[in-house]
Coordinates of C-alpha atoms in Angstrom, one line a residue:
L1 CA 124.6 81.0 110.5
L2 CA 126.3 83.3 108.0
P3 CA 126.8 86.9 109.1
L4 CA 123.9 89.3 108.2
L5 CA 126.0 91.4 105.9
P6 CA 128.9 89.2 104.7
Q7 CA 131.7 90.5 102.7
P8 CA 131.3 89.7 99.0
N9 CA 133.7 87.2 97.5
S10 CA 137.1 88.2 96.2
H11 CA 136.1 88.3 92.6
L12 CA 133.3 90.8 93.4
L13 CA 135.7 93.0 95.4
R14 CA 138.1 93.1 92.4
L15 CA 135.2 94.0 90.2
A16 CA 134.2 96.8 92.5
A17 CA 137.8 98.1 92.8
S18 CA 137.8 98.5 89.0
S19 CA 134.5 100.5 89.0
P20 CA 134.9 104.3 89.1
V21 CA 131.5 104.4 90.9
L22 CA 132.5 102.1 93.7
A23 CA 136.3 102.5 94.0
S24 CA 135.9 105.1 96.7
A25 CA 132.6 103.9 98.2
A26 CA 132.4 103.3 101.9
P27 CA 130.4 100.7 103.8
G28 CA 94.9 113.6 94.0
S29 CA 94.5 114.1 90.4
A30 CA 93.2 117.2 89.0
R31 CA 91.2 117.9 85.9
L32 CA 91.6 121.5 84.7
S33 CA 89.4 123.4 82.3
A34 CA 89.6 127.1 81.4
A35 CA 86.6 129.3 81.8
A36 CA 86.5 133.1 81.3
S37 CA 85.1 135.3 84.0
K38 CA 83.1 138.5 83.4
D39 CA 85.8 140.8 84.6
G40 CA 88.3 139.4 82.1
H41 CA 90.5 137.3 84.4
G42 CA 91.2 133.7 83.6
Y43 CA 90.0 130.9 85.9
Y44 CA 90.6 127.2 86.1
D45 CA 88.0 124.8 87.5
A46 CA 89.4 121.6 89.0
D47 CA 87.4 118.6 90.0
M48 CA 89.7 117.1 92.5
T49 CA 89.7 114.0 94.6
I50 CA 92.4 114.4 97.3
M51 CA 93.5 112.2 100.1
T52 CA 94.8 114.3 103.0
P53 CA 96.2 113.3 106.4
A54 CA 94.5 114.0 109.7
P55 CA 93.0 116.3 110.8
L56 CA 91.9 117.4 107.3
E57 CA 89.5 115.1 105.5
E58 CA 89.0 114.2 101.9
N59 CA 86.7 116.6 100.2
D60 CA 85.4 116.2 96.6
E61 CA 84.4 119.7 95.6
M62 CA 84.6 122.0 92.7
L63 CA 87.9 123.8 93.3
V64 CA 89.0 126.9 91.4
A65 CA 92.4 128.5 90.8
H66 CA 92.7 131.8 88.9
Q67 CA 95.5 134.0 87.8
E68 CA 96.7 137.6 87.9
L69 CA 94.6 138.5 90.9
A70 CA 97.4 140.5 92.5
T71 CA 96.6 143.5 90.2
A72 CA 92.9 142.8 89.8
D73 CA 90.3 145.3 90.9
A74 CA 92.6 146.8 93.6
D75 CA 91.4 150.3 92.8
T76 CA 87.7 149.5 92.5
A77 CA 87.2 147.4 95.6
Q78 CA 85.0 149.1 98.1
P79 CA 86.1 149.8 101.7
M80 CA 84.7 147.4 104.3
E81 CA 84.9 147.0 108.1
V82 CA 87.3 144.2 108.9
V83 CA 88.6 142.9 112.2
A84 CA 91.3 140.3 111.5
Q85 CA 93.5 138.3 113.8
T86 CA 95.9 135.4 113.5
E87 CA 96.6 132.8 116.1
A88 CA 99.3 130.2 115.9
A89 CA 98.2 126.6 116.4
S90 CA 99.1 125.3 119.8
T91 CA 101.3 122.5 118.3
A92 CA 103.2 124.7 115.9
E93 CA 106.0 125.7 118.2
S94 CA 106.5 122.3 119.7
Q95 CA 106.8 120.5 116.4
P96 CA 110.2 119.8 114.6
S97 CA 111.1 122.1 111.8
E98 CA 110.3 119.3 109.2
D99 CA 106.6 119.2 110.3
P100 CA 104.1 121.5 108.7
Q101 CA 103.9 125.0 110.1
T102 CA 100.2 125.7 110.9
S103 CA 98.3 128.9 111.8
R104 CA 94.7 129.9 112.0
F105 CA 93.5 133.2 110.6
T106 CA 90.1 134.8 111.5
W107 CA 88.4 137.4 109.3
T108 CA 85.3 139.1 110.7
I109 CA 83.4 141.0 107.9
A110 CA 80.9 143.6 109.1
S111 CA 78.2 145.2 106.8
F112 CA 78.5 142.1 104.7
T113 CA 75.3 142.6 102.7
R114 CA 76.3 146.2 101.8
L115 CA 79.7 145.2 100.3
N116 CA 80.2 146.5 96.8
G117 CA 82.5 144.9 94.2
K118 CA 82.6 141.4 93.0
K119 CA 85.5 140.2 95.2
H120 CA 87.2 141.1 98.4
Y121 CA 90.5 140.2 100.0
S122 CA 91.3 139.8 103.7
D123 CA 94.3 141.3 105.4
V124 CA 97.6 139.5 104.7
F125 CA 98.7 136.9 107.3
V126 CA 102.0 134.9 107.4
V127 CA 102.3 131.1 107.7
G128 CA 105.6 129.3 107.2
G129 CA 107.3 132.5 106.3
Y130 CA 104.9 133.0 103.3
K131 CA 102.3 135.7 102.9
W132 CA 98.7 134.6 102.4
R133 CA 95.2 136.1 102.2
V134 CA 91.6 134.9 101.8
L135 CA 89.7 135.9 98.7
I136 CA 85.9 135.8 98.7
F137 CA 83.1 136.5 96.1
P138 CA 80.2 137.6 98.3
K139 CA 77.7 137.1 95.5
G140 CA 79.4 134.1 94.0
N141 CA 82.0 133.7 91.2
N142 CA 79.3 133.4 88.5
V143 CA 77.4 130.8 90.6
E144 CA 74.7 131.0 93.2
H145 CA 77.2 130.1 96.0
L146 CA 79.7 131.9 98.1
S147 CA 83.1 131.5 96.5
M148 CA 86.2 131.4 98.7
Y149 CA 89.9 130.8 98.0
L150 CA 93.3 130.9 99.7
D151 CA 95.6 133.3 97.8
V152 CA 99.3 133.9 97.7
A153 CA 99.4 137.6 98.6
D154 CA 102.7 138.6 97.0
S155 CA 102.6 136.3 94.0
A156 CA 103.3 139.2 91.6
N157 CA 106.6 139.9 93.3
L158 CA 108.0 136.4 93.7
P159 CA 110.9 135.1 91.7
Y160 CA 110.4 133.1 88.5
G161 CA 109.6 129.4 89.1
W162 CA 108.4 129.8 92.7
S163 CA 106.1 127.3 94.3
R164 CA 104.9 126.3 97.7
S165 CA 102.7 123.5 99.0
A166 CA 99.9 124.0 101.6
Q167 CA 97.2 122.0 103.1
F168 CA 94.3 124.2 104.3
S169 CA 90.7 124.6 105.3
L170 CA 88.3 127.4 104.8
S171 CA 85.3 127.9 107.1
V172 CA 82.3 130.1 107.5
V173 CA 81.5 130.1 111.2
N174 CA 78.0 129.4 112.4
Q175 CA 77.6 132.1 115.1
I176 CA 74.5 130.5 116.7
D177 CA 75.8 126.9 117.0
Q178 CA 79.4 126.2 115.9
K179 CA 78.8 122.6 115.3
Y180 CA 77.0 123.7 112.1
T181 CA 80.0 125.7 110.9
T182 CA 80.6 125.0 107.2
R183 CA 84.2 123.9 106.6
K184 CA 86.0 122.5 103.5
D185 CA 89.5 121.2 103.2
T186 CA 92.0 120.7 100.4
Q187 CA 95.7 120.9 99.5
H188 CA 97.5 122.5 96.6
Q189 CA 100.9 123.3 95.3
F190 CA 100.8 127.0 94.6
S191 CA 102.7 128.6 91.7
A192 CA 102.6 131.6 89.4
R193 CA 100.1 129.8 87.2
E194 CA 97.9 128.8 90.1
S195 CA 98.5 131.4 92.8
D196 CA 95.2 130.7 94.6
W197 CA 93.0 127.7 95.2
G198 CA 89.7 127.0 96.8
F199 CA 86.0 126.5 96.3
T200 CA 83.8 128.2 93.8
S201 CA 80.7 126.6 95.3
F202 CA 81.6 126.9 98.9
M203 CA 78.0 127.2 100.2
P204 CA 74.6 128.2 98.8
L205 CA 73.9 132.0 99.0
S206 CA 70.4 131.1 100.2
E207 CA 71.9 129.5 103.3
L208 CA 74.5 132.2 103.9
Y209 CA 72.1 135.1 103.7
D210 CA 69.3 133.5 105.7
P211 CA 69.6 135.1 109.2
S212 CA 67.9 132.1 110.9
R213 CA 70.7 129.8 109.7
G214 CA 73.3 131.5 112.0
Y215 CA 76.0 132.4 109.4
L216 CA 75.0 136.0 109.0
V217 CA 74.4 137.7 112.3
N218 CA 74.0 141.5 112.7
D219 CA 75.1 141.7 109.0
T220 CA 78.4 140.1 110.0
I221 CA 80.0 136.9 108.9
V222 CA 83.2 135.2 110.4
V223 CA 85.6 133.5 108.0
E224 CA 88.4 131.2 109.2
A225 CA 91.4 129.9 107.4
E226 CA 93.7 127.2 108.8
V227 CA 96.8 126.8 106.8
A228 CA 99.6 124.2 107.1
V229 CA 102.7 124.9 104.9
R230 CA 104.4 121.7 103.9
K231 CA 108.1 121.2 103.3
M232 CA 109.0 121.0 99.6
V233 CA 111.3 118.3 98.5
D234 CA 113.8 119.2 95.8
Y235 CA 114.2 115.9 94.0
W236 CA 117.1 117.2 91.9
T237 CA 119.3 117.6 94.9
Y238 CA 117.7 114.9 97.1
D239 CA 120.3 112.6 98.6
S240 CA 118.6 109.2 99.2
K241 CA 121.7 107.6 100.8
K242 CA 122.0 110.5 103.3
E243 CA 118.3 110.7 104.1
T244 CA 117.4 107.0 104.2
G245 CA 120.6 105.0 104.1
Y246 CA 119.5 103.4 100.9
V247 CA 119.7 104.0 97.1
G248 CA 117.4 103.1 94.3
L249 CA 117.6 101.3 91.0
K250 CA 117.5 103.1 87.6
N251 CA 114.6 102.4 85.3
Q252 CA 115.7 101.2 81.8
G253 CA 112.4 102.1 80.3
A254 CA 109.8 99.6 81.6
T255 CA 111.7 97.8 84.3
C256 CA 110.0 99.2 87.4
Y257 CA 108.4 95.8 88.0
M258 CA 111.9 94.2 88.0
N259 CA 113.3 96.9 90.3
S260 CA 110.6 96.3 92.8
L261 CA 111.4 92.6 92.8
L262 CA 115.1 93.2 93.1
Q263 CA 114.7 95.6 96.0
T264 CA 112.5 93.1 97.8
L265 CA 115.0 90.3 97.4
Y266 CA 117.9 92.5 98.4
H267 CA 116.1 93.4 101.7
I268 CA 115.8 89.7 102.6
P269 CA 119.0 89.3 104.7
Y270 CA 119.4 85.5 104.3
F271 CA 118.8 85.7 100.5
R272 CA 121.4 88.5 100.2
K273 CA 123.9 86.3 102.2
A274 CA 123.3 83.4 99.9
V275 CA 123.8 85.4 96.8
Y276 CA 127.1 86.7 98.1
H277 CA 128.3 83.2 98.8
M278 CA 127.5 81.8 95.4
P279 CA 130.8 80.8 93.8
T280 CA 132.1 82.7 90.7
T281 CA 135.4 82.6 88.9
E282 CA 137.8 85.3 87.8
N283 CA 136.9 84.6 84.2
D284 CA 133.2 85.4 84.8
M285 CA 131.7 88.6 83.4
P286 CA 128.6 90.1 85.0
S287 CA 126.9 90.5 81.6
G288 CA 127.3 86.8 81.1
S289 CA 126.7 85.4 84.6
I290 CA 123.5 85.9 86.6
P291 CA 125.1 85.1 90.0
L292 CA 128.0 87.6 89.4
A293 CA 125.6 90.2 88.0
L294 CA 123.3 89.9 91.0
Q295 CA 126.3 90.0 93.4
S296 CA 127.5 93.2 91.8
L297 CA 124.0 94.7 91.9
F298 CA 123.6 93.9 95.6
Y299 CA 127.1 95.2 96.4
K300 CA 126.3 98.5 94.8
L301 CA 123.0 98.8 96.5
Q302 CA 124.8 98.2 99.8
Y303 CA 127.7 100.6 99.3
S304 CA 127.1 103.0 96.5
D305 CA 126.0 106.6 97.2
N306 CA 124.1 106.9 93.9
S307 CA 121.3 105.0 92.2
V308 CA 122.3 101.7 90.6
A309 CA 122.0 100.6 87.0
T310 CA 120.6 97.2 86.1
K311 CA 121.9 96.8 82.6
E312 CA 124.5 94.2 83.5
L313 CA 121.9 92.0 85.1
T314 CA 119.4 92.2 82.2
K315 CA 122.2 91.4 79.8
S316 CA 123.0 88.3 81.9
F317 CA 119.3 87.4 81.3
G318 CA 120.0 87.5 77.6
W319 CA 117.8 90.6 77.2
D320 CA 118.4 93.3 74.6
T321 CA 117.2 96.9 74.6
Y322 CA 113.8 95.9 73.2
D323 CA 113.1 93.6 76.2
S324 CA 113.9 96.4 78.6
F325 CA 111.1 98.5 77.1
M326 CA 108.6 95.6 77.3
Q327 CA 106.4 95.1 80.4
H328 CA 107.1 91.5 81.7
D329 CA 105.1 89.6 84.3
V330 CA 106.9 90.1 87.7
Q331 CA 105.8 86.7 89.0
E332 CA 107.2 84.9 85.9
L333 CA 110.5 86.9 86.3
N334 CA 110.7 85.9 89.9
R335 CA 110.1 82.2 89.0
V336 CA 112.7 82.1 86.3
L337 CA 115.3 84.0 88.4
C338 CA 114.8 81.8 91.4
E339 CA 115.1 78.6 89.2
K340 CA 118.3 79.9 87.7
L341 CA 119.8 80.8 91.1
E342 CA 118.6 77.5 92.6
D343 CA 120.4 75.6 89.8
K344 CA 123.6 77.6 90.4
M345 CA 123.5 77.0 94.1
K346 CA 123.6 73.2 93.8
G347 CA 126.7 71.7 95.3
T348 CA 127.6 74.8 97.2
V349 CA 127.3 75.9 100.8
V350 CA 124.1 77.7 100.0
E351 CA 122.3 74.8 98.3
G352 CA 118.6 74.7 99.2
T353 CA 118.4 78.4 100.1
I354 CA 115.6 79.2 97.6
E355 CA 113.6 76.2 98.8
Q356 CA 114.0 77.1 102.4
L357 CA 113.0 80.8 101.9
F358 CA 110.3 80.7 99.3
E359 CA 108.8 77.2 98.9
G360 CA 105.4 76.5 100.2
H361 CA 102.9 73.6 99.8
H362 CA 99.3 73.2 99.0
I363 CA 97.1 70.1 98.8
N364 CA 94.5 69.3 96.2
Y365 CA 92.0 66.7 97.3
I366 CA 88.9 65.0 96.2
E367 CA 86.5 63.8 98.8
C368 CA 83.4 61.7 98.0
I369 CA 80.1 62.7 99.6
N370 CA 78.4 59.2 99.9
V371 CA 81.5 57.0 99.9
D372 CA 84.2 57.0 102.5
Y373 CA 87.0 57.9 100.1
K374 CA 89.4 60.8 99.8
S375 CA 92.4 61.3 97.5
N376 CA 94.9 64.2 97.8
R377 CA 98.0 65.4 96.0
K378 CA 100.6 67.6 97.6
E379 CA 102.2 70.3 95.3
S380 CA 104.8 72.9 96.0
F381 CA 104.9 76.5 94.9
Y382 CA 107.3 79.4 95.2
G383 CA 106.5 82.9 96.2
T384 CA 108.0 86.1 97.8

């Protein structure tokens, strides 16, 4: 067998040596709509469908973000009796630093029915080095439901362009039977534009204020927030080679389908070996030779530290710029490419590689019901 990662032929090495890139290389959607509140602050309603990892579950709810709350009603809010505590999740300290940092915050609100003011904030708590607080509307944010949000406590003082990502749940604890606790989960990327996020229709006020339901006991409710702050990836400085050992392919406009096929073929070791062993000559140019262009592309994927362009390969197909901006059928591209390569491999040490790797067979047959007769025809097909 050929080695798993064979050295490219001498022509390809000369080509790489002349390349400045390789000369030194070593081996949920949201729909937002503005709505004005009575107290003059802007709000955004978002109907979100979010897939979240365990333990949080998908929750299709009316979510609301609103702006400029850091300075809103701070002077008019009425005092209230609050007992707040934070407890770190048991797994937080044992997880690696890349994992989400999680904490649970409990807010006990006494004299709940006597609260004045439209909205109230909890004490500030810290998760992942960031300051948070819970915002509630006891009589609802212009709806007949308790409205509750997670808010960035110091959003007014953060530098321009700040953002942070969090997955969180908000709960109103059932003090009679905790299995009936109302809990809702979501995730959001907080920013200056959307410094809080949560649920306008968290639970009906009729249920919340009914003492027999267990949420309001001795005029006290208990609110919990569990927040997991997630690591933000800076894609401008992200080093794919360093992080994963691999690099990607540049999109020419509408060539994502082709890039997917090329990456798939590259990661088939025997196919990569066969491509490297296809004979080329010193007079071949990548833009005019599919084998040499593919060898050059695979070499760069293997050894380059940066994403790789595919223009030489598409030129070898005979494509112009217009073709690169047209969506082609990936199965048809795969068929044509394999046919070209199979033809170029004839009479070489890698002849038959395409057939061995990708050819399959199916049988069409006709069988009579009342007569003992059956005819069949065997046909081949190619696939990856």
